[in-house]
Every structure is written in C-alpha cells, then in structure tokens.
Tab-separated table of C-alpha atoms and ligand atoms in Angstrom:
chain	number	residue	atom	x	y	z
D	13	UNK	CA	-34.334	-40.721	-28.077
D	14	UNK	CA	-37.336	-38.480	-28.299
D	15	UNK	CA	-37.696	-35.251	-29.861
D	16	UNK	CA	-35.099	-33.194	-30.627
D	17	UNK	CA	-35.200	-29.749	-28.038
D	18	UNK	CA	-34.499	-26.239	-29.062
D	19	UNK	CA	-33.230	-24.515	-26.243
D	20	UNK	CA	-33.126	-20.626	-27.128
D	21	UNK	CA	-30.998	-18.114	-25.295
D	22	UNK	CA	-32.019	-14.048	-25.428
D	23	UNK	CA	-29.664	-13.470	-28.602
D	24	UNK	CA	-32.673	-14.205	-30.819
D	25	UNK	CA	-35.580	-15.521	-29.219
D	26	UNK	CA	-37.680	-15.451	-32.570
D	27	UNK	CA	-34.919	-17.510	-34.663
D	28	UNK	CA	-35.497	-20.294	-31.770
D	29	UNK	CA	-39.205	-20.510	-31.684
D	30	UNK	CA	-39.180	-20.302	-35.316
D	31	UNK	CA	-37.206	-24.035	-35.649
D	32	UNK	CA	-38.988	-24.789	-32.683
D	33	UNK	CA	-42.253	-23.901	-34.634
D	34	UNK	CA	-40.619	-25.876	-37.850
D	35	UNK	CA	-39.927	-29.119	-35.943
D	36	UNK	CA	-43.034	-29.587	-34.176
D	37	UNK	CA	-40.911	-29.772	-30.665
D	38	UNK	CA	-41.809	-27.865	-27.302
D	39	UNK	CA	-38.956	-25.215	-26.080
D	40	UNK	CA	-36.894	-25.759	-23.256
D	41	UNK	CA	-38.447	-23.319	-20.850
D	42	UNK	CA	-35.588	-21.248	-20.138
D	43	UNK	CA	-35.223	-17.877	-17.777
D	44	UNK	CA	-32.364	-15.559	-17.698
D	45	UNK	CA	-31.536	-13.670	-14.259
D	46	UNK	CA	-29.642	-10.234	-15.184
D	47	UNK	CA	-27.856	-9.624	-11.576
D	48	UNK	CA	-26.820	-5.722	-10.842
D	49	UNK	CA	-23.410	-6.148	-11.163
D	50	UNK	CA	-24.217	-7.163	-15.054
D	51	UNK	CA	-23.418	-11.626	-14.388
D	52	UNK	CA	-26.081	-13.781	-15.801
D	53	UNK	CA	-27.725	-16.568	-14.660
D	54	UNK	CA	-29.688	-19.110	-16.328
D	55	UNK	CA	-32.295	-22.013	-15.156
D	56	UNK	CA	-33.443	-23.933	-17.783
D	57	UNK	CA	-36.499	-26.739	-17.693
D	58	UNK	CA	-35.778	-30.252	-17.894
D	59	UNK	CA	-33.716	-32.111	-20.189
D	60	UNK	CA	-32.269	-35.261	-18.838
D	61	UNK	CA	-31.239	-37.519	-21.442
D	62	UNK	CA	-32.643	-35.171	-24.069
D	63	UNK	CA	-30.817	-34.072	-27.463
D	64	UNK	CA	-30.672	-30.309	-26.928
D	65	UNK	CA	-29.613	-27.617	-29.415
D	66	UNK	CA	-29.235	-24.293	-27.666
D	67	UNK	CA	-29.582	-21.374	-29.964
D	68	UNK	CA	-27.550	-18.724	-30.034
D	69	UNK	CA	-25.976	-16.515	-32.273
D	70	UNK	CA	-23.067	-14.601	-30.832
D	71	UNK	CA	-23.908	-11.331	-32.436
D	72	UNK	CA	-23.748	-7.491	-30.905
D	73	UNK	CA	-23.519	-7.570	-28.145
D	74	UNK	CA	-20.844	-10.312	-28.661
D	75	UNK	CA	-19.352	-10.566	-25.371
D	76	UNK	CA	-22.812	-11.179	-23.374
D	77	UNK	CA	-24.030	-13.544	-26.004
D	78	UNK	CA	-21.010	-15.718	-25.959
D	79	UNK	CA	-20.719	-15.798	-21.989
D	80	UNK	CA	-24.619	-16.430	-21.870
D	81	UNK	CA	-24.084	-19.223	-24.688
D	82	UNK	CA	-21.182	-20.891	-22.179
D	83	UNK	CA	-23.505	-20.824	-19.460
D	84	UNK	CA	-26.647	-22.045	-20.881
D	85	UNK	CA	-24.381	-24.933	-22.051
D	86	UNK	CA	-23.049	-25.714	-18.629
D	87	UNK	CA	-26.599	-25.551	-17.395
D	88	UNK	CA	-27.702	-28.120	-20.196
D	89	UNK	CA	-24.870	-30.023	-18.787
D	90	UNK	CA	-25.569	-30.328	-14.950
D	91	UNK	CA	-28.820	-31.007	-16.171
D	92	UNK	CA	-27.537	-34.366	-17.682
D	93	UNK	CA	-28.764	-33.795	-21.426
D	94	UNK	CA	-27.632	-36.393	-23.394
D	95	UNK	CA	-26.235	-34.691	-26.235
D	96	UNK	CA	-25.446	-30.755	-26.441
D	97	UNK	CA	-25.609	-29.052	-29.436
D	98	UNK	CA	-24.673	-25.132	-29.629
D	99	UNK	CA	-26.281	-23.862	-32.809
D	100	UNK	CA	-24.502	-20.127	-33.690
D	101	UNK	CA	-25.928	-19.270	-36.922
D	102	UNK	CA	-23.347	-16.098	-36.146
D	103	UNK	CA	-20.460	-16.866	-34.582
D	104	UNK	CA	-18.793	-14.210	-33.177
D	105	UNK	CA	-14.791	-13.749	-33.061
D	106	UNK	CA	-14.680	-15.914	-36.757
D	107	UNK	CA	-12.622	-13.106	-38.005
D	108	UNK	CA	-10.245	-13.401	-35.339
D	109	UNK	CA	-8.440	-16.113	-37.302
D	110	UNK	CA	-4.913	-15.843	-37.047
D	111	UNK	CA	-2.322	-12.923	-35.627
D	112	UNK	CA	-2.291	-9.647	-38.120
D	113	UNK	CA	0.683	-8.538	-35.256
D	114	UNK	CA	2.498	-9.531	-32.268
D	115	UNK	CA	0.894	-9.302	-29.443
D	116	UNK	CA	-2.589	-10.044	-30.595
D	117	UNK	CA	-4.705	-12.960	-29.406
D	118	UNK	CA	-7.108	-15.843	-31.843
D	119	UNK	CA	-10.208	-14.805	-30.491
D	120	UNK	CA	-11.917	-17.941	-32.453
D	121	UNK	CA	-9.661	-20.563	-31.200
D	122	UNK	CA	-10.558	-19.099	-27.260
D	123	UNK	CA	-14.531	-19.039	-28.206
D	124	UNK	CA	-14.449	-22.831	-29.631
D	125	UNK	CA	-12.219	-23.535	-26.980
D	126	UNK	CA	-14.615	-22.055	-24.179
D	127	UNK	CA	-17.647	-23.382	-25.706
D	128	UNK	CA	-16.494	-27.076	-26.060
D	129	UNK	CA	-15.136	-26.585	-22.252
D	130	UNK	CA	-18.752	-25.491	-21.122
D	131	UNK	CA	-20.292	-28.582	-22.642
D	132	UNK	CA	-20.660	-28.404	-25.997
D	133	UNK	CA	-20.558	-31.723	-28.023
D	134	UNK	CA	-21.087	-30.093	-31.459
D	135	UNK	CA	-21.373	-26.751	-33.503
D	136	UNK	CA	-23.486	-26.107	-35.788
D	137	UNK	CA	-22.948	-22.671	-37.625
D	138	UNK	CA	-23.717	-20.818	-40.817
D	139	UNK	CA	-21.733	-19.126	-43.246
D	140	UNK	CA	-18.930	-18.345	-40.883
D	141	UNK	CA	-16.065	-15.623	-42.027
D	142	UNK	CA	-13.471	-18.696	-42.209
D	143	UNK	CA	-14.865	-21.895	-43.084
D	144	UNK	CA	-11.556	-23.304	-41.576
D	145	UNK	CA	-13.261	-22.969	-37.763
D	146	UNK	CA	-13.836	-26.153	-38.401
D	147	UNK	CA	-9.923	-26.994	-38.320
D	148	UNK	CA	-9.423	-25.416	-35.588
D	149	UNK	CA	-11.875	-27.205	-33.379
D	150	UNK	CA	-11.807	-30.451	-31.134
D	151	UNK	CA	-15.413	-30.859	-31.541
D	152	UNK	CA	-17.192	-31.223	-34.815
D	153	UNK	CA	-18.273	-28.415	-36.288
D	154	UNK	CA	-20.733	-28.313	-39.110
D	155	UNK	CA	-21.236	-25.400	-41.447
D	156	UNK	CA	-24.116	-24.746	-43.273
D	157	UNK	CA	-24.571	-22.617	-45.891
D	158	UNK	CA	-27.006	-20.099	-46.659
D	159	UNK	CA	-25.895	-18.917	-50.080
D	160	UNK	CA	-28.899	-21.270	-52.171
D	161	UNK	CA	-31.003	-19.546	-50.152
D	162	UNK	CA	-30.252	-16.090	-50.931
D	163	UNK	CA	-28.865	-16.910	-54.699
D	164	UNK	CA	-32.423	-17.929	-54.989
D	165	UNK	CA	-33.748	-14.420	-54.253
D	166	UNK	CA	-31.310	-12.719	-56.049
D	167	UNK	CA	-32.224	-14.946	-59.329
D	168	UNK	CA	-35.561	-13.290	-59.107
D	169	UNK	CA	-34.235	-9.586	-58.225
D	170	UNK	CA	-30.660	-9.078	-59.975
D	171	UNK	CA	-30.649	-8.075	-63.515
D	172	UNK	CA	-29.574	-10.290	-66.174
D	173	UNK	CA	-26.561	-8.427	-66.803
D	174	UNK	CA	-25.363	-8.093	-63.416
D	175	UNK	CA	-21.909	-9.011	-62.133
D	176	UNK	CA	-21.063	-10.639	-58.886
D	177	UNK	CA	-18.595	-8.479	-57.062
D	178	UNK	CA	-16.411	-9.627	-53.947
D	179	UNK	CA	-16.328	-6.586	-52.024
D	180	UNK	CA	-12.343	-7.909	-50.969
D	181	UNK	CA	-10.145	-10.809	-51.185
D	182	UNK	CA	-11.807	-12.949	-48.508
D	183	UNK	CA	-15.068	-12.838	-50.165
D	184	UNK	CA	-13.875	-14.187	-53.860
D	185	UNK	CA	-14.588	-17.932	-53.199
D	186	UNK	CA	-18.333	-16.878	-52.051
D	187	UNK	CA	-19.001	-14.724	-55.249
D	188	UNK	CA	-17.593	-17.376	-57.196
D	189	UNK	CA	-20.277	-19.738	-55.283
D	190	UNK	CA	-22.978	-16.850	-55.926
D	191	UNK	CA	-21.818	-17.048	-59.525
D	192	UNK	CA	-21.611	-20.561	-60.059
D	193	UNK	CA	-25.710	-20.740	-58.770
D	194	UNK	CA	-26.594	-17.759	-61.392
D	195	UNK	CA	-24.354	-18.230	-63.955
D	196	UNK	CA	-23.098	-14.751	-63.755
D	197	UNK	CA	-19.348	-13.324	-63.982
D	198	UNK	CA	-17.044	-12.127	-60.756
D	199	UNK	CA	-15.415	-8.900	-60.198
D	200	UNK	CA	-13.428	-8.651	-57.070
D	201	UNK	CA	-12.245	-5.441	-55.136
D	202	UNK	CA	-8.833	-5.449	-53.060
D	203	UNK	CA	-9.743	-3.873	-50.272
D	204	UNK	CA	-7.123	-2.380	-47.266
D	205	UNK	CA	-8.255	-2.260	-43.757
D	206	UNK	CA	-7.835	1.285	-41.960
D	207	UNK	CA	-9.238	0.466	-38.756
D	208	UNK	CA	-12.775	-1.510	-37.377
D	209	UNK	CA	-14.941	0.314	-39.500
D	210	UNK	CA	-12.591	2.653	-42.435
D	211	UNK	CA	-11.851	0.740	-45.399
D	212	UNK	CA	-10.089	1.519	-48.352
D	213	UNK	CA	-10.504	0.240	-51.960
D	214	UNK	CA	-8.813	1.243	-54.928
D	215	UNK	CA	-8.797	-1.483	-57.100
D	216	UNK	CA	-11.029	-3.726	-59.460
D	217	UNK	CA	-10.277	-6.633	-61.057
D	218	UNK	CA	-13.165	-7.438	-63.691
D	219	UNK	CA	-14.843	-5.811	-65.817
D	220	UNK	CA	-18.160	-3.765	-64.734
D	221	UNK	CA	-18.758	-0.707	-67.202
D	222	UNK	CA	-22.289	0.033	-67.465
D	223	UNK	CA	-23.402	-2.611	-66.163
D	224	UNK	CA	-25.879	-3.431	-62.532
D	225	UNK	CA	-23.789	-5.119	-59.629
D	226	UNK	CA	-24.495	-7.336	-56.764
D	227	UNK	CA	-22.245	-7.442	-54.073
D	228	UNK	CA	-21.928	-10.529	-51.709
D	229	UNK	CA	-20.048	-10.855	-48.300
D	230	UNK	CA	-20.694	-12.759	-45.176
D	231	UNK	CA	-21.430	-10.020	-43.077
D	232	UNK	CA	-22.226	-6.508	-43.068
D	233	UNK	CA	-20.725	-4.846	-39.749
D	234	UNK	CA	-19.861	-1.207	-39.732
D	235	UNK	CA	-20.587	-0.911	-43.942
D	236	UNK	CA	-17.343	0.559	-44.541
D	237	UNK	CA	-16.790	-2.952	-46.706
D	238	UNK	CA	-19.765	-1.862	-48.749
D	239	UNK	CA	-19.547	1.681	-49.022
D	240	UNK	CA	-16.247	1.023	-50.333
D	241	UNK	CA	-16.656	-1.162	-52.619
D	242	UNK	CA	-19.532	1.080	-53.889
D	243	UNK	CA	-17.245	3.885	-54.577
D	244	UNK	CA	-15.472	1.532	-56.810
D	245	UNK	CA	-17.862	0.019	-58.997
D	246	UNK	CA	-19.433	3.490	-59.410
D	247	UNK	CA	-15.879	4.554	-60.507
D	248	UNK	CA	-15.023	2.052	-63.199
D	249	UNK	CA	-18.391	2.330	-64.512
D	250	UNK	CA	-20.893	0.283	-63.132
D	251	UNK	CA	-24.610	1.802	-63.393
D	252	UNK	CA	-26.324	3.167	-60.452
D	253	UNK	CA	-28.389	-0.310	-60.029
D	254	UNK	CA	-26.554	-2.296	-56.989
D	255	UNK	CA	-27.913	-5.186	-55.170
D	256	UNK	CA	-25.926	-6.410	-51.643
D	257	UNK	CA	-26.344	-9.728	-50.486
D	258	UNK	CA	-25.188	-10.497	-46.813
D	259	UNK	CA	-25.759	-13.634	-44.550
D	260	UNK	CA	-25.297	-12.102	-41.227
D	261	UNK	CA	-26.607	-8.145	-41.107
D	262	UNK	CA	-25.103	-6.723	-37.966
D	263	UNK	CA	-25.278	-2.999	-39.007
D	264	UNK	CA	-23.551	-1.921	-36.121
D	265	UNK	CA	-22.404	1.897	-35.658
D	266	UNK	CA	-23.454	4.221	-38.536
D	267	UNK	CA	-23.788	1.007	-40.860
D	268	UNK	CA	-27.359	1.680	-41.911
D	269	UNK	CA	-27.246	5.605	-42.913
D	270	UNK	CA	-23.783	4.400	-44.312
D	271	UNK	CA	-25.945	1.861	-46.775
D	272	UNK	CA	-28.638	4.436	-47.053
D	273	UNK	CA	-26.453	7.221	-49.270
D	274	UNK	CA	-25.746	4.435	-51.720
D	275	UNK	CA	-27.785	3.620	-54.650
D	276	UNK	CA	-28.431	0.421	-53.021
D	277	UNK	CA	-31.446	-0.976	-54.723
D	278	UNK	CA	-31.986	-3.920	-52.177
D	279	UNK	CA	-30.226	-5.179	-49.460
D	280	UNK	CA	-30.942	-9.333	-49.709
D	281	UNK	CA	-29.344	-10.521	-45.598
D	282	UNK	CA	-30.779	-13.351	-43.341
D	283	UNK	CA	-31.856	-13.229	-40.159
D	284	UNK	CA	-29.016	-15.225	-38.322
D	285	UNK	CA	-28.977	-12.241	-36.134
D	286	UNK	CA	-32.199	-10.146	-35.437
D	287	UNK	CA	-32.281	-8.022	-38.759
D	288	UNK	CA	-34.496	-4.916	-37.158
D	289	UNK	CA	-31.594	-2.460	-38.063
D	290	UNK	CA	-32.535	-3.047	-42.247
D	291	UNK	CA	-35.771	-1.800	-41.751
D	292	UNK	CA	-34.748	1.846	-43.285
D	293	UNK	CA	-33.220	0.849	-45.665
D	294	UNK	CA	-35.036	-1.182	-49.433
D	295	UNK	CA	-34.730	-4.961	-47.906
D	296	UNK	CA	-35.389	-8.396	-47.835
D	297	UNK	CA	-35.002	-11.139	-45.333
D	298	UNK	CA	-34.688	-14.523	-46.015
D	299	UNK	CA	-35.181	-16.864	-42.908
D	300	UNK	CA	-32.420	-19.412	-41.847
D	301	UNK	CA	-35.120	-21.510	-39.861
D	302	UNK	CA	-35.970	-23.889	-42.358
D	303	UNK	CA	-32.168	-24.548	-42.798
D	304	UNK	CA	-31.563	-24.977	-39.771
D	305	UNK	CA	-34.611	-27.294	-38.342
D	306	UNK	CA	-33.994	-29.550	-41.448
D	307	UNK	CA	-30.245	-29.784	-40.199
D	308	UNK	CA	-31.337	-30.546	-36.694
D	309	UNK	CA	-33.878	-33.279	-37.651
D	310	UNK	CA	-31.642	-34.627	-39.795
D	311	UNK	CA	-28.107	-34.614	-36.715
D	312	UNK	CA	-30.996	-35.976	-34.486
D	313	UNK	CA	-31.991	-38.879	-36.915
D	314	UNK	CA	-27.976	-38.881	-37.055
D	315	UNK	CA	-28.217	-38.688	-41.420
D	316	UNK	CA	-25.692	-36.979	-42.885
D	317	UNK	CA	-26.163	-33.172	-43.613
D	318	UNK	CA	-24.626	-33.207	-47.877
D	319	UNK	CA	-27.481	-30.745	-49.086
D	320	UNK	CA	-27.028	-28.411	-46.884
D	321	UNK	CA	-23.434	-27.887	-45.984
D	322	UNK	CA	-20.696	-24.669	-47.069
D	323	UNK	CA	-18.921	-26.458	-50.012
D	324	UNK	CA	-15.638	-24.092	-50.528
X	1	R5P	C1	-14.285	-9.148	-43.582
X	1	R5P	O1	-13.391	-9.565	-44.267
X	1	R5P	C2	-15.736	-9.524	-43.760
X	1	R5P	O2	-15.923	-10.461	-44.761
X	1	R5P	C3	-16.585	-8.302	-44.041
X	1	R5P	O3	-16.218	-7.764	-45.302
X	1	R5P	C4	-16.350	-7.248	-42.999
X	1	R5P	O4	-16.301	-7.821	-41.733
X	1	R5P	C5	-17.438	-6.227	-43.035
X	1	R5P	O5	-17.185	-5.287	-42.048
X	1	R5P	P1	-17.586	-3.788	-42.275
X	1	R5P	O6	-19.030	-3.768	-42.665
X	1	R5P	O7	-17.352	-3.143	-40.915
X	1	R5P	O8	-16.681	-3.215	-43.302
C-alpha cells in the first residue's frame, strides 16, 4: 500500500491538513454540496485501493457532522478504498451511554452502529466520555489519549501545591491519571445533574484549604460542570488560583462568559474540535495532530499503538 490518505470533512478542516501536513501525504480533494433543503452531498477525489482516514470530529453542530461523517464514509466506500478509517477525535453522543429512564434511546450504540453501516472498518477516537465505546462496538475502536499531552503543560503551569480535582464522579479515574503523571493528590466533587447545562455540587471529598486547584474533565460543554465545581473549591477553601484542563472545548451556549466570572487562571483544552470559542478567555491549546498522525502512520504500517492509547 502507498501512503496513508487523510480525507477531511468541514468539522475541522485545519485538524486534517494539520496530520496531513505531519505525514507528508496529499489530501483527498474533497467538496461538500449544501442543497436548500439543508441534505449534503459529498464527492471526494480518488482513492481506489487507498488506506483512507476521514477526519471528523462530531462536535456542535453534532447532528450535521455525524450525517456528513456517514456519508463521506459511504462515498470512500463506492469509491473502493481499501481500508476506511473514521478518525473522531470528538465523538459525539459518548455520553449517551446507557438509559438514565424509560423511554430514552443509546445514542452511542446508534452512532457506532451507523458509522460501521456506512463503511467504516475502524475508529479511531480520543479521550471519549466512556472509554467502554469500545465494548460496545463491532468494529475496533482505538482510543487515544490526550492526557500526557496536556499533563505536560500543566507540569509547567500548575503550582506545586495544587490538587487535582474531578469536577464529578465520572471524571475520578482521569484526575487520578492527571495525578499519577504529576504526582499530585485528587479531590473529587459529586456533582447532580439539573438539566443539559444546570449542575449542582455540594460536596467535596479531599482536602483543598488554601491551596491552588486544577480541574480536569473530558469536555467542557455548557460550563455548568465547571462553574460548579468552582463554587465548591472556593467554598471549602481553595485559593483563588484555578487551572481547568479539558480535552474537547465545545463551549457551547453561555459556556465562555460562564468560565469568564471565575478566577480561572488558564484554561489548558485541545483542539479536537475547533477551539475559536477560548479565545476570551486566559488559554492554551495543545494540538492533537501529532497524536494523531503518529497513530495513523503507525495503523498504516499496521504496529501496534501501546504509547499512545487511554489506559483506564
Ligand atoms: C459529563 O459527565 C462530562 O464529563 C462533563 O463533565 C460534562 O459533559 C460537561 O458538561 P457541561 O460543561 O455542560 O457541564
């Protein structure tokens, strides 16, 4: 086989020129046709018997990422590629894990579902809410991590005596993996879901009197998590120095003058999704390019990914 080719959809054009840029391959020319009545349409160059990794993180808006993420797959396809990898470094519907109530639907099952029905041999995705995705697809599904990355940045930023807070429950293994890389101790909140962005958190477990925090989660949506969690620390003590760390910064809604009333001294996120909405508020963004175009060269060389995989 030749060259791996990045094929990028219009969820993140930079992210896919970037590995493009980082491997040293040639894009997949690739148009998309917006019709009136809102369908898409892709036509993608050629890629017969090529190894193709279409890029796409399913972030806002979710529902025309995903749908143009099915199709560019079924165009890769018709067009007889000979291997088709979808590369979400967000995937979208993660949290939709299980039922919380009758009547609800898995929204992750149906999106690994539809993607491996529209062609998709593989899955490549990083820090996803529930590392069990995996489980709970037919096709294999590998999850990369992007926690070194950002531990590395926060090793230079965070004060010595900072504490690594999990903003809720969900989060605890992923400050304990932020902790184990800084050799700092955990605090975790327990958090209560109100509704999609209203949070409520009343409790700390840990202790965090006078001292600096960082907060770590997966995602930043609506920054009700955050704010939250905030109110907490500030609460039992903590000083007015806190740090957020985030792989995927949607910052949907009223997320970033949410962030912006709290003594947040930096917000550390990636750019899995197209991080323009930090730009108000003290930043940094770490690029997941390099991560991912050293796990693509090293799925097309067919070597196993160890180094650079979510370890729970
Ligand atoms: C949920 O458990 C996730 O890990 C995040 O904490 C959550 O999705 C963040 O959402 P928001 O910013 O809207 O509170």
């Amino acid at each position: 086989m030749t060259n791996p080719r990045i094929l990028s959809g219009t969820a993140h054009p930079a992210l896919g020129d970037a590995v493009s840029e980082a491997l040293g391959t040639e894009p997949v020319e690739c148009e998309v046709e917006r019709f009136p009545d809102g369908e898409l349409q892709p036509v993608i160059g050629h890629v017969r018997g090529e190894d193709v990794y279409v890029v796409q993180p399913t972030g806002p808006k979710v529902n025309g990422h995903l749908v143009e993420l099915l199709l560019l797959l079924d165009a890769c396809r018709r067009a007889d590629a000979a291997r088709i990898t979808a590369v979400v470094p967000y995937f979208g519907y993660a949290r939709q894990d299980r039922r919380t109530r009758a009547g609800q639907s898995v929204g992750a099952r149906v999106a690994l579902d539809a993607l491996t029905a529209a062609g998709a041999n593989r899955l490549v995705v990083v820090d996803p809410h529930n590392p069990a995705l995996e489980a709970m697809s037919t096709i294999p599904v590998e999850t990369l991590t992007a926690v070194p990355l950002l531990a590395h940045t926060l090793a230079e930023h965070a004060p010595e005596a900072a504490v690594l807070v999990s903003p809720d429950l969900g989060a605890v293994k992923l400050a304990e993996r932020y902790g184990a890389l800084l050799g700092r101790p955990v605090a975790v909140v327990h958090k209560t879901r109100l509704s999609g962005s209203d949070v409520q958190a009343e409790e700390l477990i840990g202790d965090v009197a006078d001292r600096p925090a960082v907060i770590v989660d997966d995602m930043i949506s609506t920054g009700g998590t955050i704010e939250a969690a905030v109110q907490v620390l500030l609460a039992q003590g903590a000083t007015q120095d806190i740090t957020v760390a985030a792989t995927h910064p949607l910052l949907v809604q009223q997320a970033p003058d949410r962030l912006a009333r709290l003594p947040i001294n930096l917000l550390l996120v990636t750019n899995t999704v197209p991080p323009g909405r930090v730009r108000t508020l003290p930043h940094r963004v770490r690029s997941v390019a390099p991560l991912l175009a050293e796990a693509i060269a090293l799925l097309h060389g067919g070597e196993p990914l160890d180094t650079l995989l979510m370890r729970a």
